[in-house]
Coordinates of C-alpha atoms and ligand atoms in Angstrom, one line a residue:
M1 CA 21.6 13.7 3.4
G2 CA 18.2 12.1 2.8
I3 CA 15.5 11.5 5.5
V4 CA 15.9 7.7 5.2
Q5 CA 19.6 7.7 4.5
G6 CA 21.1 4.2 4.9
K7 CA 17.8 2.5 5.8
R8 CA 17.0 -0.8 4.1
A9 CA 13.5 -0.9 2.6
L10 CA 11.3 -3.7 1.2
V11 CA 8.6 -2.4 -1.1
V12 CA 5.8 -4.8 -2.0
G13 CA 3.2 -3.9 -4.7
V14 CA 5.0 -2.4 -7.7
A15 CA 3.1 -3.5 -10.8
N16 CA 4.1 -0.7 -13.2
D17 CA 5.2 2.9 -13.3
K18 CA 1.7 4.1 -12.3
S19 CA 1.8 2.1 -9.1
L20 CA 1.7 4.1 -5.8
A21 CA 4.3 1.7 -4.6
W22 CA 6.6 2.9 -7.4
Q23 CA 6.1 6.5 -6.3
I24 CA 7.2 5.4 -2.8
A25 CA 10.1 3.3 -4.0
Q26 CA 11.5 6.2 -6.0
T27 CA 11.2 8.7 -3.1
L28 CA 12.8 6.3 -0.7
A29 CA 15.7 5.8 -3.1
R30 CA 16.1 9.5 -3.7
E31 CA 16.1 10.0 0.1
G32 CA 19.0 7.6 0.6
A33 CA 17.4 4.2 1.3
E34 CA 18.5 0.9 -0.2
V35 CA 15.4 -0.5 -1.8
A36 CA 14.3 -4.0 -2.6
L37 CA 11.3 -4.8 -4.7
T38 CA 9.2 -8.0 -5.2
Y39 CA 7.0 -8.9 -8.2
Q40 CA 4.0 -11.1 -8.7
G41 CA 4.3 -13.5 -11.7
E42 CA 6.5 -13.4 -14.9
V43 CA 4.5 -10.6 -16.6
L44 CA 5.2 -8.3 -13.6
E45 CA 8.8 -9.4 -13.3
K46 CA 9.3 -8.0 -16.9
R47 CA 7.9 -4.7 -15.8
V48 CA 9.5 -4.5 -12.4
R49 CA 13.1 -5.3 -13.4
P50 CA 13.6 -2.2 -15.6
L51 CA 12.0 0.0 -12.9
A52 CA 14.2 -1.4 -10.3
A53 CA 17.2 -0.6 -12.4
Q54 CA 16.2 3.0 -12.6
I55 CA 16.6 3.5 -8.9
E56 CA 19.4 0.9 -8.4
A57 CA 17.0 -1.3 -6.4
S58 CA 17.3 -5.0 -6.1
V59 CA 14.6 -7.4 -7.1
I60 CA 14.3 -9.9 -4.3
G61 CA 12.0 -12.4 -5.9
E62 CA 8.4 -13.4 -6.6
L63 CA 5.9 -12.6 -3.9
D64 CA 2.3 -13.6 -4.0
V65 CA 1.1 -12.6 -0.6
T66 CA -1.3 -15.6 -0.4
S67 CA 1.8 -17.9 -0.3
D68 CA 3.4 -18.5 3.1
A69 CA 6.3 -20.2 1.3
Q70 CA 7.0 -17.2 -0.9
I71 CA 6.8 -14.8 2.1
A72 CA 9.3 -17.0 4.0
A73 CA 11.6 -17.1 1.0
V74 CA 11.6 -13.3 0.4
F75 CA 12.4 -12.6 4.1
A76 CA 15.1 -15.3 4.1
T77 CA 16.7 -13.5 1.2
I78 CA 16.5 -10.2 2.9
K79 CA 18.1 -11.6 6.0
E80 CA 20.9 -13.1 4.0
K81 CA 21.4 -9.9 2.0
W82 CA 21.0 -7.2 4.7
G83 CA 20.9 -9.1 8.0
G84 CA 18.0 -6.9 9.0
L85 CA 15.2 -4.6 7.7
D86 CA 14.3 -1.0 8.6
L87 CA 11.3 -0.2 6.4
L88 CA 8.4 -2.2 4.9
V89 CA 5.9 -0.9 2.4
H90 CA 2.7 -2.9 1.9
A91 CA 0.8 -1.7 -1.2
V92 CA -1.3 -4.7 -2.2
A93 CA -5.0 -5.1 -2.6
F94 CA -7.4 -7.2 -4.5
A95 CA -11.2 -7.5 -5.1
E96 CA -12.9 -9.2 -8.0
R97 CA -14.1 -6.7 -10.7
E98 CA -17.7 -7.9 -10.2
D99 CA -17.4 -6.7 -6.5
L100 CA -16.4 -3.2 -7.4
R101 CA -19.7 -2.2 -9.0
D102 CA -23.4 -2.2 -8.3
R103 CA -24.5 -3.7 -5.0
F104 CA -22.2 -4.8 -2.1
L105 CA -24.9 -7.1 -1.0
T106 CA -24.2 -9.6 -3.7
V107 CA -20.6 -10.4 -2.8
S108 CA -20.0 -14.1 -2.5
R109 CA -18.5 -15.8 0.6
A110 CA -15.5 -16.9 -1.4
N111 CA -14.8 -13.5 -3.0
F112 CA -15.2 -11.8 0.4
A113 CA -12.7 -14.1 2.0
R114 CA -10.1 -13.8 -0.9
S115 CA -10.3 -10.0 -0.8
L116 CA -9.8 -9.8 2.9
E117 CA -6.9 -12.3 2.7
I118 CA -5.0 -10.4 0.0
S119 CA -5.8 -6.9 1.1
A120 CA -5.7 -7.1 4.9
Y121 CA -4.3 -10.4 6.2
S122 CA -1.3 -10.0 4.0
L123 CA -0.2 -7.0 6.1
V124 CA -0.3 -9.2 9.2
A125 CA 1.7 -12.0 7.5
L126 CA 4.4 -9.6 6.2
A127 CA 4.6 -7.7 9.6
R128 CA 5.1 -11.1 11.4
A129 CA 7.9 -12.0 9.0
A130 CA 9.5 -8.6 9.3
E131 CA 9.4 -8.5 13.1
P132 CA 12.7 -10.4 13.8
L133 CA 14.5 -8.5 11.1
M134 CA 13.4 -5.1 12.4
E135 CA 14.1 -6.1 15.9
A136 CA 17.7 -6.9 14.8
C137 CA 17.9 -3.2 13.7
G138 CA 16.5 -1.8 17.0
G139 CA 13.2 -1.1 15.4
G140 CA 11.5 -0.3 12.1
S141 CA 8.6 1.4 10.3
I142 CA 5.8 -0.3 8.4
I143 CA 3.2 1.4 6.2
T144 CA 0.2 0.2 4.2
L145 CA -2.0 2.0 1.7
T146 CA -5.7 2.5 2.3
Y147 CA -8.6 4.6 1.1
L148 CA -11.5 6.7 2.5
G149 CA -13.9 3.9 1.5
A150 CA -12.8 2.1 4.8
V151 CA -14.7 4.6 6.9
R152 CA -17.4 6.0 4.5
A153 CA -19.8 4.2 2.1
I154 CA -18.5 5.1 -1.4
P155 CA -20.5 3.9 -4.4
N156 CA -18.8 0.9 -6.2
Y157 CA -15.9 0.7 -3.8
N158 CA -18.0 -1.9 -2.0
M159 CA -15.9 -5.0 -1.1
M160 CA -12.7 -3.1 -1.1
G161 CA -14.1 -0.7 1.5
V162 CA -14.7 -3.5 3.9
A163 CA -11.2 -4.9 3.2
K164 CA -9.7 -1.5 3.9
A165 CA -11.7 -1.2 7.2
A166 CA -10.1 -4.5 8.2
L167 CA -6.7 -3.3 7.1
E168 CA -6.9 -0.1 9.2
A169 CA -7.9 -2.1 12.2
C170 CA -5.0 -4.5 11.6
V171 CA -2.7 -1.4 11.6
R172 CA -3.9 -0.5 15.1
Y173 CA -3.5 -4.0 16.5
L174 CA -0.1 -4.5 14.9
S175 CA 1.0 -1.2 16.3
M176 CA 0.0 -2.4 19.8
D177 CA 1.9 -5.7 19.4
L178 CA 5.0 -4.3 17.8
G179 CA 5.4 -0.9 19.6
A180 CA 7.5 -2.4 22.5
K181 CA 10.1 -3.4 19.9
N182 CA 10.2 0.1 18.5
I183 CA 8.4 -1.0 15.3
R184 CA 5.8 1.5 14.1
V185 CA 2.8 0.7 11.8
N186 CA 0.8 3.3 10.0
A187 CA -1.6 3.6 7.1
L188 CA -1.5 6.2 4.4
S189 CA -5.0 7.0 3.0
A190 CA -4.4 8.2 -0.5
G191 CA -6.8 10.1 -2.7
P192 CA -7.9 8.7 -6.1
A193 CA -5.0 7.9 -8.5
R194 CA -5.1 6.3 -11.9
T195 CA -3.5 2.9 -11.5
L196 CA -4.1 -0.7 -12.7
S197 CA -6.1 -1.5 -9.5
S198 CA -8.3 1.7 -9.6
S199 CA -9.2 1.0 -13.2
A200 CA -11.3 -1.9 -12.0
I201 CA -13.6 0.4 -9.9
R202 CA -16.7 1.4 -11.9
D203 CA -17.1 5.2 -12.4
F204 CA -13.7 5.8 -10.9
H205 CA -13.1 8.8 -13.2
T206 CA -16.3 10.5 -12.0
M207 CA -15.3 10.0 -8.4
A208 CA -11.9 11.4 -9.0
H209 CA -13.3 14.4 -10.8
Q210 CA -15.7 15.2 -7.9
V211 CA -12.8 15.1 -5.5
E212 CA -10.9 17.7 -7.6
E213 CA -14.0 19.9 -7.5
R214 CA -14.8 19.6 -3.8
A215 CA -11.6 19.0 -1.9
P216 CA -10.2 21.9 0.1
L217 CA -7.1 22.2 -2.2
R218 CA -9.4 22.1 -5.3
R219 CA -7.1 19.8 -7.3
A220 CA -6.3 16.1 -7.7
M221 CA -3.8 14.5 -5.3
R222 CA -0.4 14.2 -7.1
P223 CA 0.9 10.6 -6.9
E224 CA 4.3 11.9 -5.9
E225 CA 2.6 13.3 -2.7
V226 CA 2.0 9.7 -1.7
G227 CA 5.8 9.1 -2.1
T228 CA 6.8 12.1 0.0
M229 CA 4.3 11.4 2.9
A230 CA 5.3 7.7 2.8
A231 CA 8.9 8.6 3.2
A232 CA 8.1 10.9 6.1
L233 CA 6.0 8.2 7.8
L234 CA 8.8 5.6 7.3
S235 CA 11.5 8.0 8.4
D236 CA 12.5 9.0 12.0
F237 CA 10.8 12.4 11.4
S238 CA 7.6 10.6 12.5
S239 CA 9.2 8.6 15.3
G240 CA 6.3 9.4 17.7
V241 CA 3.5 8.3 15.3
T242 CA 2.1 4.8 15.2
G243 CA -1.3 3.1 14.7
Q244 CA -2.5 6.1 12.6
T245 CA -4.3 6.5 9.3
I246 CA -2.9 9.6 7.7
Y247 CA -4.8 11.2 4.8
V248 CA -3.0 12.4 1.7
D249 CA -6.1 13.3 -0.2
V250 CA -5.9 17.1 -0.7
G251 CA -8.2 17.3 2.3
F252 CA -11.3 15.6 0.8
N253 CA -12.0 13.5 3.9
I254 CA -12.9 16.4 6.1
M255 CA -15.7 17.6 3.9
G256 CA -19.3 16.9 4.9
F257 CA -20.8 18.0 1.5
Ligands
LIG301 P1 -1.5 -1.2 -8.5 O1 -0.4 -0.6 -9.2 O2 -2.4 -2.1 -9.3 O3 -0.9 -2.0 -7.3 C1 -1.6 -3.0 -6.6 C2 -0.7 -4.1 -6.4 O4 -1.2 -5.2 -5.6 C3 -0.2 -4.8 -7.7 O5 1.2 -4.8 -7.7 C4 -0.8 -6.1 -7.6 O6 -0.1 -7.1 -8.4 C5 -0.7 -6.4 -6.2 N1 -1.4 -7.6 -5.8 C6 -2.6 -8.0 -5.9 N2 -2.8 -9.3 -5.5 C7 -1.6 -9.7 -5.0 C8 -1.1 -10.8 -4.4 N3 -1.9 -11.9 -4.2 N4 0.2 -10.9 -4.0 C9 1.0 -9.9 -4.2 N5 0.6 -8.7 -4.8 C10 -0.7 -8.6 -5.2 O7 -2.5 -0.2 -7.9 P2 -2.3 0.9 -6.7 O8 -3.5 1.8 -6.9 O9 -0.9 1.5 -6.7 O10 -2.5 0.1 -5.4 C11 -1.6 0.1 -4.3 C12 -2.3 0.2 -3.0 O11 -2.8 1.5 -2.9 C13 -3.5 -0.7 -2.9 O12 -3.6 -1.2 -1.5 C14 -4.7 0.2 -3.1 O13 -5.9 -0.2 -2.6 C15 -4.2 1.5 -2.5 N6 -4.9 2.7 -2.9 C16 -5.0 3.1 -4.2 C17 -5.7 4.2 -4.5 C18 -5.9 4.6 -5.9 O14 -6.7 5.5 -6.2 N7 -5.1 4.1 -6.9 C19 -6.2 5.1 -3.5 C20 -6.0 4.7 -2.2 C21 -5.3 3.5 -1.9 P3 -1.0 -7.7 -9.7 O15 -1.1 -6.6 -10.7 O16 -0.1 -8.9 -10.1 O17 -2.3 -8.2 -9.2

């Protein structure tokens, strides 16, 4: 029997087979969960549907997290389909390419606001929509994905670092609000992984290489390690854990030099 056997999970943020959300979706399915995926736009729908078929997941519908109407529609469909929701995975982030290089100082007001909205506020909006469905199940578990750039200044990560700092703070405040309903909220801080999003960060490959050389485990994080830790954080194995940022980065964050 899997560690999330019989749980119903909504996974937001699968863009392709390199997405960390895809690693998580596969692990959840393997560990016994029923999985539902969303997509953003027609191009992604074409990529997401065949992936969903591989793990017998359902594709719930389109979800651009800046749209309250789409959020409402997705959760209405979940309610109709399952009557409740046990697990929610938020793996969504955005910053303009120009804000992932050179000086942070140059970020515009509009780009700053958009990045925070998509990368941090969206967790609040999804958690609020999930609350009644999780309450109906006697509780639930929510995770989001973050990066070390939230708490350290990392060259080129710039705007996304500020958005991740906000996201990690949202995790703590949401945990406080939702804990009485037995809903847990945690962040998983992943090491560098080659995905669509990370390809926008200048010199990402150099950074990833340095992590391999300096991290305690002396290797790159394996994307499937995000899947297994996510499943553990979503499962009842971590029932006493909420409001935390858990690092899956082959230990890199502990190093001072
Ligand atoms: P990814 O495959 O590109 O996933 C990012 C997802 O965010 C995509 O599905 C993207 O869809 C979605 N997204 C962006 N704007 C959206 C919006 N308005 N509404 C709905 N979805 C939207 O890259 P990933 O690396 O797996 O990223 C997943 C999460 O992991 C992100 O939070 C990222 O910051 C975090 N993370 C990544 C790394 C890494 O090294 N890769 C490390 C630590 C944490 P579109 O493609 O349509 O924009």
